Coordinates of C-alpha atoms in Angstrom, one line a residue:
X248 CA -12.7 35.1 6.8
X249 CA -12.2 32.2 4.4
X250 CA -13.0 34.4 1.4
X251 CA -10.5 37.0 2.6
X252 CA -7.8 34.4 2.9
X253 CA -8.5 33.1 -0.6
X254 CA -8.4 36.7 -1.9
X255 CA -5.0 37.2 -0.3
X256 CA -3.7 34.0 -1.9
X257 CA -4.8 35.2 -5.3
X258 CA -3.2 38.5 -4.7
X259 CA 0.0 36.7 -3.8
X260 CA -0.2 34.7 -7.0
X261 CA -0.6 37.9 -9.1
X262 CA 2.2 39.6 -7.3
X263 CA 4.5 36.8 -8.3
X264 CA 3.3 37.1 -11.9
X265 CA 1.9 33.6 -11.9
X266 CA -0.5 33.2 -14.9
X267 CA -3.9 31.9 -14.0
X268 CA -3.9 29.9 -17.3
X269 CA -0.5 28.2 -17.2
X270 CA 1.1 26.1 -19.8
X271 CA 0.9 22.6 -18.4
X272 CA 4.4 21.4 -17.7
X273 CA 5.6 17.9 -18.5
X274 CA 5.2 15.5 -15.6
X275 CA 8.6 14.5 -14.1
X276 CA 9.4 11.0 -15.0
X277 CA 10.7 8.8 -12.2
X278 CA 13.3 6.4 -13.5
X279 CA 13.4 2.9 -12.0
X280 CA 17.0 1.9 -13.0
X281 CA 18.0 1.1 -9.5
X282 CA 15.1 -1.1 -8.7
X283 CA 17.2 -4.2 -8.2
X284 CA 19.8 -2.3 -6.2
X285 CA 17.1 -0.9 -3.9
X286 CA 15.7 -4.4 -3.4
X287 CA 19.1 -5.8 -2.4
X288 CA 20.0 -2.9 -0.1
X289 CA 16.7 -3.1 1.6
X290 CA 17.0 -6.9 2.0
X291 CA 20.5 -6.6 3.6
X292 CA 19.2 -3.9 6.0
X293 CA 16.1 -6.0 6.8
X294 CA 18.3 -9.0 7.7
X295 CA 20.9 -7.1 9.7
X296 CA 18.3 -5.2 11.8
X297 CA 16.3 -8.4 12.3
X298 CA 19.5 -10.2 13.4
X299 CA 20.6 -7.6 15.9
X300 CA 17.3 -6.4 17.3
X301 CA 14.9 -9.4 17.0
X302 CA 16.7 -12.7 17.0
X303 CA 20.1 -14.2 15.9
X304 CA 18.3 -17.3 14.7
X305 CA 19.6 -17.5 11.1
X306 CA 17.2 -20.3 10.1
X307 CA 14.2 -18.3 11.2
X308 CA 15.5 -15.1 9.4
X309 CA 16.2 -17.1 6.2
X310 CA 12.7 -18.7 6.2
X311 CA 11.0 -15.3 6.9
X312 CA 12.9 -13.7 4.0
X313 CA 12.0 -16.7 1.8
X314 CA 8.3 -16.4 2.7
X315 CA 8.2 -12.6 2.1
X316 CA 10.1 -12.9 -1.2
X317 CA 7.8 -15.6 -2.6
X318 CA 4.8 -13.6 -1.4
X319 CA 5.9 -10.4 -3.0
X320 CA 7.1 -12.2 -6.2
X321 CA 3.4 -13.2 -6.7
X322 CA 2.4 -9.5 -6.6
X323 CA 5.4 -8.6 -8.8
X324 CA 4.6 -11.1 -11.5
X325 CA 0.9 -10.2 -11.6
X326 CA 1.7 -6.5 -11.9
X327 CA 4.1 -7.3 -14.8
X328 CA 1.4 -9.3 -16.4
X329 CA -1.0 -6.4 -16.3
X330 CA 1.7 -3.9 -17.5
X331 CA 2.1 -1.9 -14.3
X332 CA 4.9 0.7 -14.6
X333 CA 7.9 1.1 -12.3
X334 CA 7.4 -2.2 -10.5
X335 CA 9.9 -2.8 -7.7
X336 CA 10.2 -4.8 -4.5
X337 CA 11.4 -3.3 -1.2
X338 CA 11.9 -5.0 2.2
X339 CA 10.8 -2.9 5.2
X340 CA 12.8 -3.7 8.4
X341 CA 10.7 -5.2 11.2
X342 CA 7.5 -5.0 9.1
X343 CA 7.8 -7.1 5.9
X344 CA 8.1 -6.2 2.3
X345 CA 6.1 -4.6 -0.5
X346 CA 5.9 -4.3 -4.2
X347 CA 5.4 -0.9 -5.7
X348 CA 3.9 -0.2 -9.1
X349 CA 1.2 1.9 -10.8
X350 CA -1.0 2.2 -13.8
X351 CA -1.3 5.6 -15.3
X352 CA -4.1 5.2 -17.9
X353 CA -6.8 3.0 -16.4
X354 CA -6.9 0.0 -14.1
X355 CA -9.4 -2.9 -13.8
X356 CA -10.9 -3.9 -10.6
X357 CA -10.5 -7.5 -11.6
X358 CA -6.8 -7.0 -12.4
X359 CA -6.3 -5.2 -9.0
X360 CA -8.0 -8.0 -7.1
X361 CA -5.8 -10.6 -8.9
X362 CA -2.7 -8.6 -8.0
X363 CA -3.8 -8.5 -4.3
X364 CA -4.5 -12.2 -4.1
X365 CA -1.4 -13.3 -6.1
X366 CA 0.7 -12.8 -2.9
X367 CA -1.1 -14.6 -0.1
X368 CA -3.0 -17.4 -1.9
X369 CA 0.1 -19.1 -3.5
X370 CA 2.0 -18.7 -0.2
X371 CA -0.8 -20.4 1.8
X372 CA -1.1 -23.2 -0.7
X373 CA 2.7 -23.7 -0.7
X374 CA 2.7 -23.7 3.1
X375 CA -0.1 -26.3 3.2
X376 CA 1.9 -28.6 0.9
X377 CA 5.0 -28.2 3.0
X378 CA 3.0 -28.8 6.2
X379 CA 1.6 -32.1 5.0
X380 CA 4.9 -33.1 3.5
X381 CA 6.7 -32.4 6.8
X382 CA 4.1 -34.5 8.7
X383 CA 4.5 -37.4 6.3
X384 CA 8.3 -37.3 6.3
X385 CA 8.4 -36.3 10.0
X386 CA 10.9 -33.5 9.0
X387 CA 10.9 -30.6 11.5
X388 CA 12.4 -28.1 9.1
X389 CA 9.8 -28.7 6.4
X390 CA 7.1 -28.4 9.1
X391 CA 8.7 -25.2 10.3
X392 CA 8.8 -23.7 6.8
X393 CA 5.2 -24.8 6.1
X394 CA 3.9 -23.2 9.3
X395 CA 5.6 -19.9 8.6
X396 CA 4.3 -19.8 5.0
X397 CA 0.8 -20.3 6.2
X398 CA 0.9 -18.0 9.2
X399 CA 2.7 -15.0 7.6
X400 CA 0.5 -15.1 4.5
X401 CA -2.8 -15.5 6.4
X402 CA -1.8 -12.5 8.7
X403 CA -1.5 -10.5 5.4
X404 CA -5.2 -11.3 4.8
X405 CA -6.3 -9.5 8.0
X406 CA -8.8 -6.8 6.8
X407 CA -6.7 -3.8 7.8
X408 CA -5.0 -1.3 5.4
X409 CA -2.3 -1.6 4.1
X410 CA -2.4 -5.4 4.3
X411 CA -3.6 -7.4 1.4
X412 CA -6.9 -8.2 3.2
X413 CA -7.6 -4.6 3.8
X414 CA -6.9 -3.6 0.2
X415 CA -9.2 -6.4 -1.0
X416 CA -12.1 -5.5 1.3
X417 CA -11.8 -1.8 0.3
X418 CA -11.7 -2.8 -3.4
X419 CA -14.8 -5.0 -3.1
X420 CA -17.0 -2.8 -1.0
X421 CA -15.7 0.8 -0.7
X422 CA -14.0 1.7 -4.0
X423 CA -16.6 4.4 -4.9
X424 CA -16.9 5.9 -1.4
X425 CA -14.2 8.4 -0.6
X426 CA -15.1 9.1 3.0
X427 CA -15.6 5.4 3.8
X428 CA -12.0 4.9 2.7
X429 CA -11.0 7.7 5.1
X430 CA -12.8 6.0 7.9
X431 CA -11.4 2.6 6.9
X432 CA -7.9 4.1 7.0
X433 CA -8.5 5.6 10.3
X434 CA -9.9 2.4 11.7
X435 CA -6.9 0.5 10.4
X436 CA -4.5 2.9 12.0
X437 CA -6.3 2.7 15.4
X438 CA -6.6 -1.1 15.2
X439 CA -2.8 -1.5 14.5
X440 CA -2.0 0.9 17.4
X441 CA -4.3 -1.2 19.6
X442 CA -2.7 -4.5 18.5
X443 CA 0.8 -3.1 19.1
X444 CA -0.3 -1.9 22.6
X445 CA -1.9 -5.3 23.4
X446 CA 1.1 -7.3 22.4
X447 CA 3.5 -4.7 23.9
X448 CA 5.1 -4.2 20.4
X449 CA 6.3 -0.7 20.0
X450 CA 7.3 -1.3 16.3
X451 CA 3.7 -2.2 15.4
X452 CA 2.4 0.8 17.5
X453 CA 4.8 3.2 15.6
X454 CA 3.6 1.8 12.3
X455 CA 0.0 2.5 13.4
X456 CA 0.9 6.1 14.2
X457 CA 2.7 6.5 10.8
X458 CA -0.5 5.4 9.2
X459 CA -2.2 8.3 11.0
X460 CA -0.2 10.7 8.8
X461 CA -1.5 8.9 5.8
X462 CA -5.0 9.4 7.1
X463 CA -4.4 13.1 7.4
X464 CA -2.9 13.4 3.9
X465 CA -5.9 11.6 2.5
X466 CA -8.2 13.9 4.4
X467 CA -6.5 16.9 2.7
X468 CA -6.9 15.2 -0.7
X469 CA -10.7 14.8 0.0
X470 CA -10.9 18.5 0.7
X471 CA -9.3 19.3 -2.6
X472 CA -11.6 16.9 -4.4
X473 CA -14.6 18.5 -2.8
X474 CA -13.5 21.9 -4.0
X475 CA -12.9 20.6 -7.5
X476 CA -16.4 19.0 -7.6
X477 CA -17.9 22.3 -6.6
X478 CA -16.1 24.0 -9.5
X479 CA -17.2 21.3 -11.9
X480 CA -13.6 20.0 -12.5
X481 CA -13.2 16.3 -13.3
X482 CA -10.3 14.9 -11.4
X483 CA -10.9 11.2 -12.3
X484 CA -8.6 11.2 -15.3
X485 CA -4.9 11.1 -16.3
X486 CA -2.5 14.0 -16.2
X487 CA -1.9 13.7 -19.9
X488 CA -5.6 14.3 -20.6
X489 CA -5.7 17.7 -18.8
X490 CA -5.9 20.9 -20.8
X491 CA -3.9 23.9 -19.8
X492 CA -7.0 25.5 -18.4
X493 CA -7.9 22.5 -16.3
X494 CA -4.4 22.2 -15.1
X495 CA -4.4 25.8 -14.0
X496 CA -7.7 25.5 -12.2
X497 CA -6.5 22.4 -10.2
X498 CA -3.2 24.2 -9.5
X499 CA -5.1 27.1 -8.0
X500 CA -7.1 24.9 -5.7
X501 CA -3.9 23.2 -4.5
X502 CA -2.2 26.5 -3.9
X503 CA -5.2 27.7 -1.9
X504 CA -5.4 24.7 0.3
X505 CA -1.8 23.6 0.7
X506 CA 0.2 25.2 3.5
X507 CA 3.5 24.3 1.9
X508 CA 2.4 25.8 -1.4
X509 CA 1.3 29.0 0.3
X510 CA 4.8 29.3 1.7
X511 CA 6.3 28.8 -1.7
X512 CA 4.2 31.7 -3.1
X513 CA 6.1 34.2 -1.0
X514 CA 9.6 33.0 -2.3
X515 CA 11.5 33.2 -5.5
X516 CA 11.1 29.5 -5.9
X517 CA 7.8 30.0 -7.8
X518 CA 9.8 31.5 -10.7
X519 CA 12.0 28.5 -11.2
X520 CA 11.5 25.4 -13.4
X521 CA 11.6 23.3 -10.3
X522 CA 8.4 24.9 -9.1
X523 CA 6.7 23.8 -12.3
X524 CA 7.8 20.3 -11.7
X525 CA 6.6 20.4 -8.1
X526 CA 3.2 21.6 -9.2
X527 CA 3.0 19.0 -12.0
X528 CA 3.6 16.3 -9.4
X529 CA 1.1 17.9 -6.9
X530 CA -1.6 18.1 -9.5
X531 CA -1.0 14.5 -10.6
X532 CA -1.1 13.3 -7.0
X533 CA -4.7 14.4 -6.5
X534 CA -5.9 12.9 -9.8
X535 CA -7.6 9.5 -9.6
X536 CA -6.7 6.9 -12.2
X537 CA -9.9 5.9 -14.0
X538 CA -11.3 2.5 -12.9
X539 CA -12.9 -0.2 -15.1
X540 CA -15.6 -1.5 -12.8
X541 CA -15.7 -5.1 -14.1
X542 CA -16.5 -6.9 -10.9
X543 CA -20.2 -8.0 -10.6
X544 CA -21.8 -9.3 -7.5
X545 CA -21.0 -13.0 -8.3
X546 CA -17.3 -12.3 -9.0
X547 CA -17.0 -10.2 -5.8
X548 CA -18.5 -13.1 -3.8
X549 CA -16.0 -15.4 -5.4
X550 CA -13.1 -13.2 -4.2
X551 CA -14.6 -12.8 -0.8
X552 CA -15.2 -16.6 -0.5
X553 CA -11.5 -17.2 -1.5
X554 CA -10.4 -14.7 1.1
X555 CA -12.5 -16.3 3.9
X556 CA -11.5 -19.8 2.8
X557 CA -7.8 -18.9 3.1
X558 CA -8.2 -17.5 6.6
X559 CA -10.6 -20.2 8.0
X560 CA -8.7 -23.0 6.3
X561 CA -5.3 -21.9 7.6
X562 CA -6.6 -21.5 11.1
X563 CA -8.3 -24.9 11.0
X564 CA -5.2 -26.7 9.7
X565 CA -2.9 -25.0 12.2
X566 CA -5.2 -25.8 15.2
X567 CA -5.9 -29.3 14.0
X568 CA -2.2 -30.3 13.6
X569 CA -0.8 -28.1 16.4
X570 CA -0.6 -31.0 18.9
X571 CA 1.0 -33.3 16.4
X572 CA 3.5 -30.6 15.4
X573 CA 4.4 -29.9 19.0
X574 CA 4.8 -33.6 19.8
X575 CA 7.0 -34.2 16.7
X576 CA 9.2 -31.2 17.4
X577 CA 9.7 -32.3 21.0
X578 CA 10.6 -35.9 19.9
X579 CA 13.0 -34.6 17.4
X580 CA 14.6 -32.3 20.0
X581 CA 15.0 -35.3 22.4
X582 CA 16.5 -37.4 19.6
X583 CA 19.0 -34.5 19.0
X584 CA 17.9 -33.9 15.4
X585 CA 17.4 -30.1 16.0

């Protein structure tokens, strides 16, 4: 039955006069001219929705935005240092913020680990400094800011995808294992749904379900990768390095396995330049950027130790000083300072 379906797909391709050795089209370039505009608009939306649906506490909102901005700025600057392309920052209502960027030629495991850690580690250290300063000065707002810096950044180190902790654990231990990444994504999705259910937070639950679509999309990519391996086609490479023949072979596999592509075959869209652009993007999306595996066991242990130290240290400090923090806040409230 599968072979018959494949034969029918090839017949459809020939009926539409699609060459089986196509000229590789140029990859559409995504311009990033409105990066700052997108950041500002997403920030405004984040603040408005937080104000109307979460809390009208402007101080809390301002501090959360500050924590997220400094956290993401760490990622941003490190990406710029390593010459990532199309780097931009976006705030996500109810969830946080993220920095987007990519490397098209080759990326280093060490560089990727530094990008990941550049967000939470400085935020935790800054929070620790503010916390001790606030205790010394007995200033509730400094204490408030320090606590938020530490808590929000350490939450980002939870080993769940797409949090920084999840990305680091995957990079250190699962970077070569496709199906382990699939299980890791699935486990992260289920865990986030479970956390949302436990804390009665429908926003977190919805985010977990959205991650489920990502799991399904990655599963489809694994299916395409398996077919490419069976045909002896190397997909760990850049789009620019593909020959016309290699592009055509990968395109055929995508057309065979993609439901959307199958629907396109039966329309006039396949004869338009836009179809070439779509296929170029689809082919590029299933390619894997080559990785420079420059993390040995000792370096991996150093990153893992830093990750654990940030989590354990933050929890210890918060638990140790929580009674003092609570007492100081209550005293300041009684004195009318807050």
